[in-house]
Every structure is written in C-alpha cells, then in structure tokens.
Amino acid sequence: MKIIAYGIRDDEAPYLKDWEAQHPDVEVKSESKLLDEDTVKEAEGFDGVVAYQQKPYTKAVLDQLGQYGIHALSLRNVGVDNVDADAAKANDIHVTNVPAYSPSAIAELAVTEMMRLLRNTKKFEDKMRHGDLTWAPDIAEEMNQQTVGVYATGRIGREVVKIVKGFGAKVIAYDPFPNPELQKEGIYVDTPAELYANSDILTLHAPALKENDHMINDETIGQMKPGIRIINAARGSLIDTDALIRGLDSGKIAGAALDVYEDEVGIFNTNFGSFDKIPDARLKDLMKRDNVLITPHIAFYTKVAVKNMVQFAMDANLSLLTTGKSDKEVNL
C-alpha cells in the first residue's frame, strides 16, 4: 500500500513519521509541495493521496489522479468547497475530510479574541509601545455582563457555549438544526435577526455553504444591536468585508476579530517582509484599526489539532484503500 501526502509542513512531519512507524506495511511519501497541475505527476504509482491546501482541487488534477487509478483523496481539513465535485464523481474519487480535529482549539481562540476586544488589549499594547502607560479612556467591559450570540452550534459552537458560560455570560444561539441538549436549556432564538438584535458579541461558526455566503452584510448588520462585537473564526466568506468596514466606520460595530478573511488565499501564511508589501488594501485597513484583531487563520494551529489533522486523514485514506469506505467520507 502506497500513500503520498502533499503539502506536509515542518510542524506536520513528526506526526506523519509517527503514523508511518505505526503502519510499517504502508509506504508513505512526504511531499512539501501542494497538490496541483504541476505536482500531481508525483502521485503516479501510489494508491492514495492525502492533501491540505486552500488552492482548488481542479478538474485537471482530479482527472490525472483518475488516470493513475487513484480513487482515494483524504483532506487534512474540514472544508471541501475547493474540490471539483463533478470531476471527483466522474473519476470515482472518494473524498474524506477531518470534520473535528480539535473543536477546543477553534473555540478557545474565538473566546480569547472576545476577551481581547472587551479589555482593549490592542489599544493598550499600542500605547505602551509609544511610552504611554495611562489607563483612560480605554476602560474595559466584563464578559459576565455580555450576551454572547453563537451562530451555529456544531462541535465548535458548543465548545464556545461551554467556555463563555464559565465566564458567567448569557448565551443565546441560532442554528437551523438545533442541538437537542442545548435545546433543553432554552438558549435558542427563532431567527438570525433575533440573534443579531440581542447579542453584545456575535461569534460565527457556520460552514461555507452557498446560502451562508456574505451572511453578514449591510442588511444583517442593520439588524444588530448597536455596539456589537463580531468574531469570525469559521470561514471568511461569511462576512462581506466592505459591509463590515462600513459598520465599523459608522460605529454600529464596536469591534471585530477575524481569524479568517474572504480574500485570504495567497495572503495568509505568507511572509511579505513588511506591512506595506501586503497586497490587500482592505485587509491593511482592518489591521490598522485599534478595535479590529486579525490573525492569519491560526485557530486550528495547535499541537493537538495538527497531530489529529495528519493522523486522522492518514487513517481515513488507509480505510478507503483497505475497505472501500471511511466514516469521514464526504458527500460532494
């Protein structure tokens, strides 16, 4: 059995080696480059492919895998929206993902950013860098006084609920498919508009589905409580960036924390050498604001999560190869 793993970073390599040591009957090739039209030829002669990237899995790539007789593609991440579904089906390629590598990792960063916004840490850090160690006017608010609105209560959303409850915050939530346990607690509201209107902090944990594209826009921002703070550690496409900027400019939105950004591909996880060389004016506008926190899609980036992403994906690929199925197979 032979599996090639594309896009393996230095931080992933030890976990791939551990998996390989536990499966001596499987030949594993680690490839640092991403899977694309140029590198797909490296997969010839292999039985399965494991990959992780923001670049698309194009028809050309999937057709080539099909020609090599490869029918098992395992992604080390959740999202599959960058997979050409028609090409995968045409080539009988079964695709798996890692639906839950560490819900706690994402939830903990989301709550960390809530606290940073409430305590004005970015403002104080900037003042202190300039020798200003005064307090006023940046008085903080307390989490125990907030109503936190959680949009979508899957694994990550439920972790957020658990954490903010520990701070004593009031929690409300919206999900078109309510969780039975949370439903018993009575935290759900009936509509997104009700969630927006009653939340001091709104945290998004919805998937990147077509119907969720730009769900945060001028209209929905208009439904929100004045002075709301918005957290997005889910998918960049959930927020219309221009609408967010307008909301910040007007003061309707008191602050935002974004770990994802709708135009992040080719920008996040890239070293441009200096702030001026970042090739996105809107992103730089947001980064300059003292009430906006930007992190470059790092919510997942913990030792536990990275280990699980690698080893769960390898397990899923091996399962496809040996049994023809996996509990992590996605329906494209």
GROMACS .gro file of C-alpha atoms in nm:
model
  332
    1MET     CA    1   0.000   0.000   0.000
    2LYS     CA    2   0.142   0.339  -0.103
    3ILE     CA    3   0.017   0.682   0.007
    4ILE     CA    4   0.158   1.020  -0.094
    5ALA     CA    5   0.096   1.314   0.140
    6TYR     CA    6   0.113   1.658  -0.021
    7GLY     CA    7   0.184   1.994   0.138
    8ILE     CA    8   0.344   1.848   0.450
    9ARG     CA    9   0.478   2.131   0.665
   10ASP     CA   10   0.767   2.102   0.908
   11ASP     CA   11   0.525   2.107   1.201
   12GLU     CA   12   0.329   1.817   1.050
   13ALA     CA   13   0.627   1.598   0.963
   14PRO     CA   14   0.681   1.441   1.310
   15TYR     CA   15   0.317   1.329   1.328
   16LEU     CA   16   0.337   1.180   0.978
   17LYS     CA   17   0.652   0.991   1.081
   18ASP     CA   18   0.476   0.862   1.393
   19TRP     CA   19   0.186   0.735   1.181
   20GLU     CA   20   0.426   0.571   0.935
   21ALA     CA   21   0.606   0.394   1.220
   22GLN     CA   22   0.274   0.254   1.340
   23HIS     CA   23   0.191   0.126   0.990
   24PRO     CA   24   0.507  -0.048   0.862
   25ASP     CA   25   0.308  -0.218   0.585
   26VAL     CA   26   0.228   0.120   0.426
   27GLU     CA   27   0.480   0.308   0.213
   28VAL     CA   28   0.442   0.682   0.273
   29LYS     CA   29   0.591   0.963   0.067
   30SER     CA   30   0.601   1.311   0.218
   31GLU     CA   31   0.583   1.592  -0.038
   32SER     CA   32   0.626   1.952   0.080
   33LYS     CA   33   0.467   2.100  -0.231
   34LEU     CA   34   0.091   2.140  -0.268
   35LEU     CA   35  -0.115   1.922  -0.497
   36ASP     CA   36  -0.169   2.100  -0.828
   37GLU     CA   37  -0.134   2.053  -1.204
   38ASP     CA   38   0.246   2.062  -1.175
   39THR     CA   39   0.290   1.823  -0.881
   40VAL     CA   40   0.012   1.572  -0.947
   41LYS     CA   41   0.257   1.364  -1.153
   42GLU     CA   42   0.431   1.275  -0.824
   43ALA     CA   43   0.123   1.065  -0.738
   44GLU     CA   44   0.175   0.819  -1.021
   45GLY     CA   45   0.226   0.471  -0.881
   46PHE     CA   46   0.057   0.550  -0.549
   47ASP     CA   47  -0.272   0.411  -0.423
   48GLY     CA   48  -0.395   0.706  -0.220
   49VAL     CA   49  -0.343   1.081  -0.179
   50VAL     CA   50  -0.355   1.293   0.137
   51ALA     CA   51  -0.353   1.671   0.096
   52TYR     CA   52  -0.420   2.005   0.263
   53GLN     CA   53  -0.441   2.335   0.083
   54GLN     CA   54  -0.652   2.638   0.005
   55LYS     CA   55  -0.578   2.605  -0.366
   56PRO     CA   56  -0.852   2.429  -0.564
   57TYR     CA   57  -0.853   2.059  -0.640
   58THR     CA   58  -0.922   2.121  -1.007
   59LYS     CA   59  -1.069   1.902  -1.278
   60ALA     CA   60  -0.724   1.871  -1.434
   61VAL     CA   61  -0.577   1.741  -1.107
   62LEU     CA   62  -0.862   1.501  -1.037
   63ASP     CA   63  -0.868   1.374  -1.395
   64GLN     CA   64  -0.497   1.298  -1.366
   65LEU     CA   65  -0.546   1.113  -1.038
   66GLY     CA   66  -0.820   0.913  -1.208
   67GLN     CA   67  -0.587   0.823  -1.492
   68TYR     CA   68  -0.336   0.698  -1.235
   69GLY     CA   69  -0.606   0.475  -1.089
   70ILE     CA   70  -0.620   0.672  -0.764
   71HIS     CA   71  -0.966   0.677  -0.609
   72ALA     CA   72  -0.888   0.783  -0.251
   73LEU     CA   73  -0.829   1.152  -0.167
   74SER     CA   74  -0.814   1.246   0.201
   75LEU     CA   75  -0.804   1.610   0.311
   76ARG     CA   76  -0.641   1.711   0.637
   77ASN     CA   77  -0.902   1.984   0.692
   78VAL     CA   78  -1.278   2.032   0.716
   79GLY     CA   79  -1.371   2.230   0.406
   80VAL     CA   80  -1.429   2.057   0.073
   81ASP     CA   81  -1.569   2.355  -0.117
   82ASN     CA   82  -1.247   2.378  -0.320
   83VAL     CA   83  -1.291   2.024  -0.460
   84ASP     CA   84  -1.437   1.998  -0.811
   85ALA     CA   85  -1.724   1.768  -0.715
   86ASP     CA   86  -1.821   1.678  -1.071
   87ALA     CA   87  -1.465   1.577  -1.157
   88ALA     CA   88  -1.431   1.373  -0.838
   89LYS     CA   89  -1.751   1.183  -0.917
   90ALA     CA   90  -1.656   1.134  -1.281
   91ASN     CA   91  -1.326   0.978  -1.173
   92ASP     CA   92  -1.485   0.775  -0.891
   93ILE     CA   93  -1.265   0.953  -0.637
   94HIS     CA   94  -1.382   0.915  -0.280
   95VAL     CA   95  -1.303   1.220  -0.065
   96THR     CA   96  -1.265   1.231   0.311
   97ASN     CA   97  -1.207   1.524   0.542
   98VAL     CA   98  -1.128   1.571   0.911
   99PRO     CA   99  -1.455   1.711   1.044
  100ALA     CA  100  -1.331   1.760   1.401
  101TYR     CA  101  -0.958   1.779   1.460
  102SER     CA  102  -0.992   1.994   1.773
  103PRO     CA  103  -1.309   2.192   1.835
  104SER     CA  104  -1.147   2.326   2.150
  105ALA     CA  105  -0.865   2.488   1.952
  106ILE     CA  106  -1.105   2.697   1.745
  107ALA     CA  107  -1.335   2.777   2.036
  108GLU     CA  108  -1.051   2.885   2.264
  109LEU     CA  109  -0.915   3.134   2.010
  110ALA     CA  110  -1.264   3.274   1.948
  111VAL     CA  111  -1.313   3.336   2.320
  112THR     CA  112  -0.959   3.472   2.357
  113GLU     CA  113  -1.038   3.732   2.093
  114MET     CA  114  -1.366   3.820   2.264
  115MET     CA  115  -1.172   3.893   2.581
  116ARG     CA  116  -0.909   4.095   2.397
  117LEU     CA  117  -1.178   4.313   2.243
  118LEU     CA  118  -1.355   4.363   2.574
  119ARG     CA  119  -1.032   4.451   2.756
  120ASN     CA  120  -0.894   4.677   2.478
  121THR     CA  121  -0.562   4.493   2.481
  122LYS     CA  122  -0.464   4.609   2.132
  123LYS     CA  123  -0.510   4.973   2.233
  124PHE     CA  124  -0.301   4.930   2.547
  125GLU     CA  125  -0.025   4.743   2.362
  126ASP     CA  126  -0.002   5.023   2.107
  127LYS     CA  127   0.000   5.294   2.374
  128MET     CA  128   0.272   5.117   2.571
  129ARG     CA  129   0.492   5.081   2.264
  130HIS     CA  130   0.485   5.460   2.247
  131GLY     CA  131   0.565   5.507   2.616
  132ASP     CA  132   0.206   5.576   2.724
  133LEU     CA  133   0.118   5.368   3.029
  134THR     CA  134  -0.202   5.551   3.121
  135TRP     CA  135  -0.541   5.388   3.160
  136ALA     CA  136  -0.803   5.632   3.032
  137PRO     CA  137  -1.000   5.645   2.815
  138ASP     CA  138  -0.982   5.272   2.740
  139ILE     CA  139  -1.194   5.137   3.023
  140ALA     CA  140  -1.296   4.775   2.969
  141GLU     CA  141  -1.611   4.568   2.987
  142GLU     CA  142  -1.659   4.232   3.158
  143MET     CA  143  -1.757   3.907   2.994
  144ASN     CA  144  -2.001   3.823   3.273
  145GLN     CA  145  -2.209   4.123   3.164
  146GLN     CA  146  -2.231   4.021   2.798
  147THR     CA  147  -2.489   3.836   2.594
  148VAL     CA  148  -2.292   3.615   2.355
  149GLY     CA  149  -2.474   3.509   2.041
  150VAL     CA  150  -2.348   3.185   1.886
  151TYR     CA  151  -2.438   3.136   1.521
  152ALA     CA  152  -2.429   2.759   1.457
  153THR     CA  153  -2.388   2.507   1.736
  154GLY     CA  154  -2.190   2.224   1.586
  155ARG     CA  155  -1.889   2.086   1.769
  156ILE     CA  156  -1.706   2.421   1.779
  157GLY     CA  157  -2.012   2.629   1.860
  158ARG     CA  158  -2.095   2.401   2.153
  159GLU     CA  159  -1.741   2.439   2.288
  160VAL     CA  160  -1.780   2.818   2.273
  161VAL     CA  161  -2.110   2.792   2.463
  162LYS     CA  162  -1.940   2.588   2.734
  163ILE     CA  163  -1.647   2.828   2.772
  164VAL     CA  164  -1.838   3.156   2.782
  165LYS     CA  165  -2.084   3.009   3.031
  166GLY     CA  166  -1.784   2.957   3.255
  167PHE     CA  167  -1.728   3.333   3.248
  168GLY     CA  168  -2.087   3.388   3.357
  169ALA     CA  169  -2.202   3.534   3.024
  170LYS     CA  170  -2.555   3.490   2.900
  171VAL     CA  171  -2.561   3.271   2.589
  172ILE     CA  172  -2.813   3.269   2.308
  173ALA     CA  173  -2.781   3.074   1.985
  174TYR     CA  174  -2.926   3.016   1.642
  175ASP     CA  175  -2.896   2.702   1.433
  176PRO     CA  176  -3.136   2.571   1.167
  177PHE     CA  177  -3.066   2.228   1.315
  178PRO     CA  178  -3.070   2.277   1.694
  179ASN     CA  179  -2.869   2.055   1.924
  180PRO     CA  180  -3.110   1.854   2.144
  181GLU     CA  181  -2.913   1.910   2.465
  182LEU     CA  182  -2.881   2.283   2.413
  183GLN     CA  183  -3.245   2.299   2.310
  184LYS     CA  184  -3.338   2.167   2.655
  185GLU     CA  185  -3.150   2.460   2.805
  186GLY     CA  186  -3.366   2.704   2.609
  187ILE     CA  187  -3.082   2.908   2.463
  188TYR     CA  188  -3.204   2.906   2.101
  189VAL     CA  189  -3.375   3.200   1.934
  190ASP     CA  190  -3.605   3.153   1.638
  191THR     CA  191  -3.431   3.363   1.372
  192PRO     CA  192  -3.088   3.507   1.289
  193ALA     CA  193  -3.243   3.856   1.318
  194GLU     CA  194  -3.336   3.783   1.679
  195LEU     CA  195  -2.982   3.663   1.747
  196TYR     CA  196  -2.834   3.979   1.594
  197ALA     CA  197  -3.066   4.214   1.780
  198ASN     CA  198  -2.992   4.069   2.123
  199SER     CA  199  -2.619   3.989   2.109
  200ASP     CA  200  -2.344   4.206   2.255
  201ILE     CA  201  -2.093   3.967   2.098
  202LEU     CA  202  -2.170   3.760   1.788
  203THR     CA  203  -1.947   3.462   1.713
  204LEU     CA  204  -1.981   3.277   1.382
  205HIS     CA  205  -1.933   2.902   1.348
  206ALA     CA  206  -2.125   2.825   1.029
  207PRO     CA  207  -1.985   2.633   0.730
  208ALA     CA  208  -1.900   2.792   0.394
  209LEU     CA  209  -2.221   2.694   0.219
  210LYS     CA  210  -2.368   2.890  -0.070
  211GLU     CA  211  -2.657   3.009   0.144
  212ASN     CA  212  -2.414   3.142   0.406
  213ASP     CA  213  -2.209   3.349   0.163
  214HIS     CA  214  -2.192   3.708   0.295
  215MET     CA  215  -2.449   3.630   0.562
  216ILE     CA  216  -2.304   3.928   0.748
  217ASN     CA  217  -2.386   4.217   0.517
  218ASP     CA  218  -2.532   4.567   0.526
  219GLU     CA  219  -2.884   4.435   0.585
  220THR     CA  220  -2.796   4.196   0.866
  221ILE     CA  221  -2.561   4.448   1.029
  222GLY     CA  222  -2.859   4.684   1.030
  223GLN     CA  223  -3.046   4.427   1.241
  224MET     CA  224  -2.771   4.414   1.502
  225LYS     CA  225  -2.754   4.569   1.844
  226PRO     CA  226  -2.557   4.897   1.835
  227GLY     CA  227  -2.202   4.844   1.960
  228ILE     CA  228  -2.191   4.475   1.873
  229ARG     CA  229  -1.860   4.292   1.850
  230ILE     CA  230  -1.823   4.027   1.578
  231ILE     CA  231  -1.595   3.722   1.593
  232ASN     CA  232  -1.524   3.508   1.285
  233ALA     CA  233  -1.306   3.202   1.333
  234ALA     CA  234  -1.507   3.000   1.081
  235ARG     CA  235  -1.495   3.096   0.711
  236GLY     CA  236  -1.400   3.426   0.553
  237SER     CA  237  -1.686   3.412   0.304
  238LEU     CA  238  -1.941   3.453   0.584
  239ILE     CA  239  -1.866   3.827   0.606
  240ASP     CA  240  -1.897   4.093   0.337
  241THR     CA  241  -1.575   4.281   0.412
  242ASP     CA  242  -1.696   4.609   0.266
  243ALA     CA  243  -2.011   4.594   0.480
  244LEU     CA  244  -1.800   4.517   0.787
  245ILE     CA  245  -1.583   4.822   0.721
  246ARG     CA  246  -1.892   5.040   0.680
  247GLY     CA  247  -2.028   4.905   1.008
  248LEU     CA  248  -1.701   4.982   1.185
  249ASP     CA  249  -1.686   5.330   1.033
  250SER     CA  250  -2.039   5.412   1.146
  251GLY     CA  251  -1.980   5.280   1.498
  252LYS     CA  252  -2.260   5.025   1.469
  253ILE     CA  253  -1.990   4.760   1.511
  254ALA     CA  254  -1.772   4.833   1.814
  255GLY     CA  255  -1.507   4.579   1.723
  256ALA     CA  256  -1.426   4.271   1.523
  257ALA     CA  257  -1.188   3.977   1.546
  258LEU     CA  258  -1.117   3.787   1.227
  259ASP     CA  259  -0.913   3.470   1.205
  260VAL     CA  260  -1.041   3.423   0.850
  261TYR     CA  261  -1.083   3.666   0.563
  262GLU     CA  262  -1.271   3.629   0.237
  263ASP     CA  263  -0.964   3.707   0.024
  264GLU     CA  264  -0.710   3.524   0.239
  265VAL     CA  265  -0.588   3.272  -0.021
  266GLY     CA  266  -0.234   3.367  -0.120
  267ILE     CA  267  -0.210   3.617   0.165
  268PHE     CA  268  -0.245   3.433   0.494
  269ASN     CA  269   0.055   3.214   0.584
  270THR     CA  270   0.277   3.429   0.361
  271ASN     CA  271   0.570   3.643   0.475
  272PHE     CA  272   0.565   3.969   0.277
  273GLY     CA  273   0.862   4.115   0.461
  274SER     CA  274   0.685   4.436   0.560
  275PHE     CA  275   0.336   4.565   0.625
  276ASP     CA  276   0.348   4.791   0.318
  277LYS     CA  277   0.400   4.493   0.088
  278ILE     CA  278   0.077   4.319   0.192
  279PRO     CA  279  -0.118   4.331  -0.137
  280ASP     CA  280  -0.466   4.389   0.003
  281ALA     CA  281  -0.581   4.740   0.090
  282ARG     CA  282  -0.895   4.632   0.274
  283LEU     CA  283  -0.704   4.388   0.494
  284LYS     CA  284  -0.447   4.655   0.580
  285ASP     CA  285  -0.728   4.897   0.661
  286LEU     CA  286  -0.868   4.647   0.910
  287MET     CA  287  -0.525   4.565   1.055
  288LYS     CA  288  -0.459   4.932   1.129
  289ARG     CA  289  -0.772   4.973   1.340
  290ASP     CA  290  -0.734   4.955   1.716
  291ASN     CA  291  -1.073   4.783   1.754
  292VAL     CA  292  -1.006   4.509   1.499
  293LEU     CA  293  -0.800   4.196   1.565
  294ILE     CA  294  -0.663   3.996   1.274
  295THR     CA  295  -0.495   3.657   1.297
  296PRO     CA  296  -0.390   3.467   0.982
  297HIS     CA  297  -0.615   3.161   1.008
  298ILE     CA  298  -0.439   3.019   1.315
  299ALA     CA  299  -0.736   2.899   1.521
  300PHE     CA  300  -0.662   2.540   1.420
  301TYR     CA  301  -0.289   2.579   1.475
  302THR     CA  302  -0.223   2.384   1.794
  303LYS     CA  303  -0.015   2.074   1.850
  304VAL     CA  304  -0.322   1.862   1.924
  305ALA     CA  305  -0.510   1.983   1.617
  306VAL     CA  306  -0.218   1.943   1.375
  307LYS     CA  307  -0.148   1.592   1.501
  308ASN     CA  308  -0.514   1.496   1.458
  309MET     CA  309  -0.536   1.651   1.112
  310VAL     CA  310  -0.242   1.444   0.988
  311GLN     CA  311  -0.319   1.116   1.156
  312PHE     CA  312  -0.698   1.120   1.109
  313ALA     CA  313  -0.651   1.193   0.737
  314MET     CA  314  -0.399   0.912   0.701
  315ASP     CA  315  -0.633   0.674   0.885
  316ALA     CA  316  -0.920   0.774   0.657
  317ASN     CA  317  -0.713   0.722   0.344
  318LEU     CA  318  -0.598   0.380   0.458
  319SER     CA  319  -0.956   0.287   0.540
  320LEU     CA  320  -1.066   0.384   0.188
  321LEU     CA  321  -0.788   0.175   0.040
  322THR     CA  322  -0.847  -0.134   0.252
  323THR     CA  323  -1.226  -0.135   0.294
  324GLY     CA  324  -1.355   0.100   0.024
  325LYS     CA  325  -1.520   0.325   0.280
  326SER     CA  326  -1.448   0.562   0.569
  327ASP     CA  327  -1.661   0.725   0.838
  328LYS     CA  328  -1.505   1.055   0.726
  329GLU     CA  329  -1.613   1.030   0.362
  330VAL     CA  330  -1.799   1.341   0.243
  331ASN     CA  331  -2.092   1.353   0.006
  332LEU     CA  332  -1.984   1.602  -0.261
   0.00000   0.00000   0.00000
